XYZ file of C-alpha atoms in Angstrom:
575
model
C 116.726 68.957 140.252
C 117.340 68.970 143.994
C 120.913 70.198 144.518
C 120.963 70.629 148.287
C 118.674 69.868 151.196
C 119.105 71.246 154.716
C 117.146 69.647 157.582
C 117.218 70.840 161.199
C 115.388 69.453 164.246
C 113.044 67.331 162.140
C 111.938 64.176 164.020
C 115.196 62.443 165.012
C 117.304 64.455 162.567
C 119.377 67.011 164.478
C 121.214 68.661 161.578
C 121.660 67.387 158.056
C 123.029 69.127 154.960
C 123.183 66.970 151.818
C 124.690 67.907 148.460
C 122.960 65.818 145.792
C 124.185 65.041 142.294
C 122.281 64.373 139.091
C 121.612 60.801 137.970
C 120.562 57.963 140.311
C 121.007 58.779 144.021
C 120.650 55.784 146.363
C 119.761 55.772 150.090
C 120.319 52.602 152.098
C 120.287 51.710 155.761
C 118.649 49.523 158.384
C 114.889 49.602 158.849
C 114.003 52.466 161.201
C 117.273 54.317 160.583
C 115.452 57.375 159.268
C 115.213 56.889 155.513
C 111.464 57.488 155.534
C 112.036 60.574 157.683
C 114.132 61.991 154.836
C 111.222 61.409 152.463
C 108.823 62.975 154.978
C 111.070 66.035 155.165
C 111.043 66.393 151.366
C 107.248 66.046 151.267
C 106.977 68.691 153.980
C 109.229 70.948 151.901
C 106.888 70.472 148.927
C 103.849 71.651 150.878
C 102.729 68.401 152.505
C 101.121 68.006 155.915
C 103.131 69.364 158.844
C 102.462 69.447 162.595
C 104.371 69.920 165.839
C 104.993 66.161 166.199
C 107.648 66.601 163.493
C 109.701 68.917 165.731
C 112.626 67.237 167.453
C 112.161 66.899 171.207
C 113.650 69.869 173.032
C 113.673 72.139 169.971
C 111.309 75.065 169.413
C 111.052 74.626 165.632
C 111.871 72.316 162.729
C 113.303 73.616 159.466
C 113.641 72.131 155.974
C 115.186 73.959 153.011
C 115.843 72.761 149.462
C 117.732 74.398 146.621
C 116.602 73.310 143.160
C 118.268 73.773 139.795
C 115.668 74.594 137.134
C 116.162 72.660 133.877
C 114.931 74.484 130.730
C 111.795 72.299 130.500
C 110.375 73.621 133.800
C 112.099 77.011 133.949
C 109.442 78.986 132.069
C 106.404 77.534 133.947
C 108.089 78.260 137.278
C 109.248 81.705 136.110
C 105.614 82.458 135.230
C 104.496 81.556 138.770
C 107.332 83.532 140.388
C 106.651 86.569 138.196
C 102.958 86.423 139.071
C 103.860 86.527 142.766
C 106.610 89.161 142.448
C 109.356 86.651 143.322
C 111.174 86.340 139.996
C 114.924 87.002 139.918
C 115.742 85.166 136.630
C 118.058 82.757 138.478
C 118.536 79.162 137.328
C 117.853 78.143 140.935
C 114.899 78.401 143.286
C 114.934 77.850 147.042
C 111.952 76.417 148.929
C 111.780 76.351 152.733
C 109.358 75.250 155.443
C 109.472 76.143 159.127
C 107.301 74.380 161.737
C 107.017 76.055 165.151
C 105.863 74.680 168.497
C 103.060 77.246 168.669
C 101.538 75.527 165.641
C 102.521 78.187 163.144
C 103.909 77.035 159.802
C 105.910 79.358 157.564
C 106.527 78.601 153.878
C 109.170 80.495 151.935
C 110.212 80.782 148.306
C 113.541 82.509 147.600
C 113.546 83.738 151.193
C 110.100 85.396 150.993
C 107.147 84.175 153.054
C 104.426 82.728 150.809
C 101.198 80.773 151.097
C 101.320 77.003 151.461
C 99.306 76.635 148.249
C 102.002 78.533 146.308
C 104.741 76.330 147.797
C 102.732 73.267 146.740
C 102.111 74.687 143.243
C 105.845 75.132 142.642
C 106.747 71.839 144.324
C 104.467 69.871 142.011
C 106.563 71.050 139.045
C 109.839 70.039 140.679
C 109.428 66.674 142.415
C 107.371 63.494 142.195
C 107.416 61.390 145.365
C 106.375 57.825 144.565
C 104.933 56.360 147.685
C 102.911 59.374 148.855
C 100.380 59.995 146.121
C 99.649 63.622 146.911
C 102.839 64.604 145.089
C 102.498 62.192 142.183
C 101.957 64.053 138.919
C 100.775 60.899 137.120
C 97.772 60.803 139.434
C 96.629 64.217 138.188
C 94.276 63.325 135.345
C 94.599 66.808 133.857
C 98.201 65.989 132.903
C 97.525 62.678 131.166
C 96.661 64.191 127.787
C 99.822 66.286 127.722
C 101.933 63.247 128.646
C 100.336 61.200 125.861
C 100.921 63.957 123.305
C 104.560 64.372 124.310
C 105.077 60.593 124.264
C 103.695 60.392 120.727
C 105.218 63.680 119.519
C 101.736 64.901 118.571
C 102.623 68.587 118.948
C 102.491 69.442 115.191
C 98.934 68.082 114.862
C 97.953 69.717 118.148
C 99.391 73.089 117.077
C 97.455 73.005 113.774
C 94.256 72.117 115.624
C 94.790 74.877 118.196
C 95.371 77.540 115.528
C 92.049 76.663 113.906
C 90.367 76.471 117.311
C 91.473 79.982 118.262
C 90.332 81.367 114.882
C 86.939 79.745 115.404
C 86.640 81.242 118.894
C 87.456 84.706 117.499
C 84.793 84.348 114.767
C 82.225 83.204 117.325
C 82.990 86.177 119.560
C 82.412 88.528 116.618
C 79.166 86.759 115.762
C 77.927 87.058 119.325
C 78.674 90.788 119.375
C 77.067 91.404 115.973
C 73.958 89.375 116.757
C 73.526 91.235 119.993
C 74.033 94.532 118.178
C 71.525 93.505 115.512
C 68.834 93.031 118.162
C 69.334 96.606 119.298
C 70.119 97.934 115.826
C 67.102 100.233 115.286
C 67.392 101.875 118.695
C 71.127 102.185 118.378
C 70.997 103.675 114.870
C 68.475 106.308 116.053
C 70.757 107.256 118.936
C 73.870 107.391 116.740
C 72.048 109.448 114.096
C 70.937 111.978 116.716
C 74.465 112.244 118.145
C 76.090 112.621 114.720
C 73.558 115.275 113.664
C 73.970 117.187 116.923
C 77.744 117.362 116.486
C 77.716 118.063 112.742
C 75.111 120.840 113.019
C 77.399 122.662 115.464
C 80.067 123.044 112.707
C 82.884 122.885 115.216
C 86.416 123.918 114.302
C 89.586 122.929 116.143
C 90.902 125.863 118.210
C 87.566 127.680 117.988
C 86.869 127.632 121.715
C 90.136 129.372 122.635
C 89.552 132.115 120.029
C 85.981 132.688 121.283
C 87.129 132.998 124.867
C 89.685 135.646 123.876
C 87.071 137.617 121.880
C 84.574 137.368 124.747
C 87.190 138.749 127.123
C 87.770 141.765 124.888
C 84.044 142.495 124.368
C 83.215 142.101 128.037
C 85.971 144.582 128.997
C 85.658 147.026 126.051
C 85.010 150.105 128.249
C 88.037 149.461 130.458
C 90.233 148.718 127.460
C 89.150 151.961 125.726
C 89.758 154.039 128.831
C 93.254 152.617 129.337
C 94.147 153.053 125.650
C 92.896 156.681 125.648
C 94.894 157.424 128.785
C 98.088 156.121 127.201
C 97.473 158.083 123.957
C 96.996 161.257 125.950
C 100.192 160.729 127.941
C 102.220 159.896 124.889
C 100.887 162.243 122.212
C 98.328 164.754 123.454
C 99.419 165.981 126.851
C 97.303 168.034 129.259
C 97.253 171.504 130.721
C 99.314 170.239 133.597
C 101.865 168.166 131.633
C 103.268 168.116 128.118
C 103.045 164.967 125.970
C 105.869 162.440 126.251
C 106.603 162.704 122.522
C 106.973 166.496 122.827
C 109.232 166.198 125.839
C 111.394 163.607 124.137
C 111.499 165.847 121.031
C 113.135 168.435 123.245
C 115.704 165.818 124.318
C 116.506 165.117 120.652
C 116.839 168.839 119.891
C 119.212 169.366 122.830
C 121.337 166.363 121.779
C 121.551 167.788 118.231
C 123.045 170.969 119.680
C 125.402 168.933 121.903
C 126.714 166.971 118.949
C 127.652 170.183 117.105
C 130.089 170.865 119.919
C 131.056 167.221 120.626
C 130.690 165.053 117.501
C 131.908 162.026 119.519
C 128.409 161.825 121.100
C 126.663 161.269 117.775
C 125.741 157.733 118.886
C 123.650 159.178 121.706
C 121.785 161.347 119.218
C 121.053 158.357 116.961
C 119.801 156.367 119.922
C 117.537 159.241 121.013
C 116.168 159.632 117.475
C 115.300 155.886 117.382
C 113.537 156.132 120.725
C 111.612 159.186 119.519
C 110.477 157.348 116.420
C 109.505 154.331 118.571
C 107.385 156.527 120.830
C 105.627 158.001 117.792
C 104.968 154.475 116.400
C 103.607 153.350 119.776
C 101.257 156.304 119.908
C 99.952 155.547 116.382
C 99.383 151.858 117.185
C 97.520 152.756 120.385
C 95.248 155.091 118.392
C 94.582 152.308 115.893
C 93.838 149.843 118.731
C 91.476 152.379 120.290
C 89.584 152.632 117.036
C 89.239 148.823 116.838
C 87.752 148.432 120.312
C 84.174 147.287 119.739
C 81.216 147.987 121.979
C 78.914 145.173 120.699
C 76.596 143.593 123.330
C 74.871 141.540 120.611
C 78.125 139.912 119.496
C 78.944 139.217 123.136
C 75.638 137.374 123.526
C 76.350 135.336 120.394
C 79.732 134.306 121.748
C 78.232 133.296 125.102
C 75.634 131.141 123.309
C 78.323 129.518 121.180
C 80.501 128.730 124.197
C 77.493 127.276 126.007
C 76.801 125.021 123.018
C 80.420 123.826 123.016
C 80.237 123.253 126.785
C 77.141 121.059 126.414
C 78.741 119.030 123.617
C 81.895 118.536 125.720
C 79.780 117.303 128.614
C 78.292 114.616 126.350
C 81.061 113.626 123.959
C 84.527 114.628 125.152
C 86.753 117.079 126.968
C 87.723 119.054 123.880
C 86.492 119.919 120.380
C 88.975 117.391 118.971
C 87.496 114.632 121.154
C 83.942 115.632 120.165
C 84.829 115.396 116.474
C 86.548 112.019 117.080
C 83.419 110.764 118.833
C 81.332 111.754 115.809
C 83.671 109.855 113.476
C 83.510 106.767 115.685
C 79.718 107.010 115.788
C 79.589 107.186 111.968
C 81.763 104.079 111.735
C 79.587 102.198 114.233
C 76.449 103.223 112.365
C 78.007 101.966 109.144
C 78.927 98.678 110.813
C 75.421 98.170 112.142
C 73.923 99.024 108.789
C 75.995 96.239 107.233
C 75.709 93.843 110.191
C 73.482 91.365 108.368
C 75.973 91.051 105.524
C 78.846 90.638 107.976
C 76.924 88.055 109.999
C 76.380 85.981 106.863
C 80.090 86.197 106.044
C 81.071 85.155 109.565
C 78.553 82.297 109.611
C 80.125 80.927 106.435
C 83.571 81.342 108.002
C 82.367 79.566 111.160
C 81.095 76.617 109.100
C 84.372 76.430 107.194
C 86.447 76.535 110.391
C 84.243 73.911 112.057
C 84.713 71.558 109.114
C 88.458 72.145 109.247
C 88.505 71.666 113.012
C 86.648 68.363 112.642
C 89.296 67.129 110.175
C 92.188 68.284 112.349
C 90.521 67.003 115.514
C 89.957 63.606 113.905
C 93.589 63.419 112.756
C 94.721 64.354 116.272
C 92.372 61.759 117.798
C 93.620 59.010 115.468
C 97.203 59.882 116.329
C 96.413 59.775 120.038
C 94.670 56.397 119.787
C 97.648 54.958 117.927
C 100.045 56.420 120.489
C 97.865 55.049 123.303
C 98.258 51.541 121.863
C 102.026 51.993 121.657
C 102.125 53.390 125.184
C 100.089 50.467 126.573
C 102.273 47.911 124.799
C 105.508 49.556 125.916
C 104.291 49.825 129.488
C 103.151 46.234 129.734
C 106.563 45.113 128.411
C 108.196 47.165 131.159
C 105.939 45.542 133.747
C 106.933 42.085 132.539
C 110.525 42.892 133.509
C 109.361 44.064 136.927
C 107.538 40.839 137.880
C 104.122 42.384 137.226
C 103.236 40.322 134.174
C 99.512 40.259 134.934
C 99.191 44.025 135.027
C 97.420 45.730 132.140
C 97.389 49.399 131.152
C 95.188 51.376 128.825
C 94.343 54.938 127.911
C 90.641 55.673 128.298
C 89.090 58.124 125.811
C 85.748 59.761 126.577
C 83.616 62.374 124.787
C 80.781 64.520 126.137
C 77.652 65.367 124.111
C 77.138 69.055 123.377
C 74.507 70.481 120.978
C 76.939 73.277 120.090
C 79.952 70.993 119.816
C 81.920 69.510 116.935
C 79.820 67.497 114.441
C 81.395 64.062 114.111
C 80.873 61.586 111.289
C 78.251 59.577 113.209
C 76.082 62.675 113.477
C 76.614 63.406 117.158
C 78.035 66.677 118.403
C 80.631 66.579 121.166
C 82.183 69.161 123.451
C 85.632 70.412 122.500
C 88.289 72.798 123.728
C 91.810 73.871 122.831
C 93.181 70.359 123.491
C 90.695 68.417 121.333
C 87.335 66.760 121.768
C 88.313 63.772 123.926
C 88.947 63.457 127.640
C 91.905 61.169 128.413
C 92.663 59.193 131.567
C 95.243 56.478 132.301
C 93.712 53.244 133.651
C 95.421 50.236 135.214
C 94.410 46.644 135.968
C 97.036 45.349 138.441
C 95.167 42.093 139.056
C 93.766 39.910 136.234
C 89.992 39.764 136.218
C 89.550 42.802 138.457
C 89.017 45.288 135.618
C 90.634 48.624 134.874
C 90.737 51.363 137.486
C 92.071 54.930 137.518
C 95.698 55.243 138.612
C 94.596 57.202 141.656
C 92.769 54.142 143.016
C 95.566 51.580 142.747
C 97.111 50.102 145.896
C 100.065 51.778 147.579
C 103.438 50.265 148.422
C 106.281 48.733 146.473
C 103.976 47.471 143.722
C 102.780 50.991 143.063
C 106.341 52.283 143.020
C 107.312 49.673 140.441
C 104.258 50.496 138.382
C 105.156 54.181 138.491
C 108.749 53.321 137.606
C 107.504 51.505 134.501
C 105.270 54.426 133.505
C 107.988 56.974 134.188
C 110.497 54.937 132.223
C 108.234 54.813 129.176
C 107.330 58.497 129.507
C 110.851 59.611 130.466
C 111.142 62.172 127.679
C 107.500 63.218 127.855
C 107.512 63.917 131.594
C 109.107 67.251 132.558
C 109.266 66.703 136.355
C 113.039 66.958 137.008
C 113.317 65.010 140.307
C 111.706 61.623 140.999
C 111.781 59.936 144.416
C 111.043 56.222 144.798
C 110.489 55.200 148.420
C 110.835 51.475 149.183
C 110.505 50.337 145.562
C 111.692 46.761 146.260
C 109.255 44.948 148.639
C 108.355 41.525 147.320
C 111.061 41.298 144.663
C 114.315 39.374 144.641
C 117.824 40.173 143.575
C 117.318 39.367 139.889
C 114.331 41.679 139.554
C 116.151 44.178 141.765
C 118.892 44.366 139.152
C 116.269 44.924 136.450
C 114.754 47.715 138.543
C 118.238 49.180 138.943
C 118.777 49.149 135.190
C 115.471 50.906 134.613
C 116.165 53.488 137.313
C 119.556 54.166 135.775
C 117.932 54.598 132.347
C 115.346 56.907 133.887
C 118.162 58.888 135.520
C 119.432 59.860 132.060
C 116.375 62.151 131.782
C 115.678 62.932 135.457
C 117.361 63.100 138.816
C 116.201 59.928 140.608
C 116.365 59.466 144.400
C 115.693 55.897 145.545
C 115.386 54.281 148.988
C 116.162 50.549 148.753
C 117.155 47.427 150.699
C 118.393 45.534 147.636
C 122.153 45.618 146.946
C 121.523 44.577 143.326
C 119.531 47.807 142.883
C 121.758 50.012 145.047
C 124.798 49.132 142.927
C 123.389 51.153 140.020
C 123.535 54.438 141.910
C 125.822 57.218 140.739
C 125.742 58.578 144.305
C 125.195 56.431 147.410
C 124.206 57.606 150.914
C 124.042 55.476 154.056
C 121.402 56.365 156.660
C 121.921 55.216 160.253
C 120.732 55.910 163.772
C 123.178 56.752 166.520
C 122.920 57.660 170.194
C 124.872 60.761 171.178
C 124.752 62.264 174.682
C 121.697 60.166 175.447
C 119.810 61.357 172.336
C 118.955 59.355 169.218
C 119.926 61.052 165.990
C 119.865 60.127 162.322
C 123.078 60.618 160.383
C 123.642 60.400 156.637
C 127.010 60.038 154.964
C 128.043 59.534 151.362
C 129.692 56.204 150.592
C 132.501 55.788 148.114
C 135.049 53.128 147.291
C 135.596 50.570 150.039
C 132.826 51.958 152.245
C 130.299 51.411 149.485
C 131.544 47.853 148.912
C 131.153 47.117 152.649
C 127.625 48.534 152.628
C 126.574 46.302 149.713
C 128.131 43.284 151.444
C 126.261 44.163 154.651
C 123.007 44.355 152.661
C 123.730 40.875 151.263
C 123.623 39.375 154.763
C 126.585 40.589 156.751
C 130.208 41.235 155.951
C 132.163 38.111 155.039
C 134.503 36.993 152.299
C 131.534 35.583 150.438
C 129.363 38.693 150.647
C 132.318 40.941 149.812
C 133.030 38.863 146.737
C 129.344 38.988 145.751
C 129.300 42.753 146.251
C 132.364 43.099 143.999
C 130.713 40.951 141.355
C 127.549 43.086 141.485
C 129.556 46.291 141.094
C 131.632 44.786 138.292
C 128.500 43.678 136.457
C 127.038 47.168 136.737
C 130.329 48.697 135.584
C 130.397 46.462 132.520
C 126.818 47.453 131.637
C 127.798 51.100 131.846
C 130.865 50.622 129.626
C 130.009 50.991 125.920
């Protein structure tokens, strides 16, 4: 619902900041005072047409900003839009703004971020219906009629059952399409898979094999260098040369000298033990180096075998994966696909039977849903025409039009024809109206504008109050052509509608205005030679005076009538 609206330099509005309540909010004032300008500002905020003529004379820009509370019914759809655009902050409020500049540039904002006008309009359509300017009227969007009918008739359980079957059918049909396509290419595909599987299996790959081969290749390729280095170390450690004694011999001398030292200084026995350990370690190292030297292999043939094996692995990696593990996984997947193709005919037969079963079930559920909708359409038409009787539109008729479209692949109905269907059913729904007897039914979008249309929309909204999720409804000039008695009826219906929605209403009828839970007076004033529109909230005596003024001027008689109107409304509100 609209909690606050800020308007600056818009037409003859200099500065206006209104705090709006829930329930029925009334705007009254003389003709030309600026009430329609308020509605124009709201429509501009919702993404309507805007040009530089809307900018107040002498100003360089006009600005409109609205803060909306998001009721639970619209919170998730709007959150989805905000999340899609990177604007979501999980707040219960959203702020829309529109700036119109003299250079012709228009800036739309959502939560302070500049956005496209189409996004502003997309969000606005979920928040407000303006009755009087059809571009913001959700009831004129045929795509929403089916959802409104289903919510009016509480058809969700039947719809949910139908949709579950529908989605299962779509999944089966997708599988059938894939399998039938695969079956056409089965022979070629099986040959290819067989070749790939055989190529991988014949290689007898083992996980970790490539790393081991690379290490062995490195040793074979460098056998001469490895042998030379090992021999050099053995000679230094254990053999010595004419020029230098072996390290083990030299360290043996160190051990012998320490043995003598310990005889004179037993406290240094730890040094002797340490030297003996080092001597033994040097001897062990020399033995291991000799053993390593003996293992070094000069085998050019084995080196060639390893190179061939690594080349084979390289080629398989190029085709099937970046590692031996991935190559083996590819082979397993290929075997599974080959198995699936080999049994495709059997699976296709199973799925075709499942498709037939789901179609039969969908026909039953679709028929039950259709019957429910037709019954609800009758109830909706009857309820709406009763509402119109109260609103002095007794000749107006309403009906829900159901249409189907032939489709050779569609649902088979009892009469033998096949019709197109989707996740919502197999019928297209549109609301039709006949405002004048004998003129026939026409789509809502083609009905005449003005107060009659506003009353018609009030009747529809009142009947669909719980089915319609739009939180804020605006009725502009709903009362042309009706008198005080019908005005009171309209007031009662607006008040009832305001139990489910925030309702903003511009009116000239005191009998209607008396039903408001919040009342604003709109007037024009001249200040410093400039005309401005001012809006102030009326309460208590001021509101009584305004109703008396609307009755024909302030006098004892009109004041008494105004009191009687307010008392009558108060009594209706008291249980």
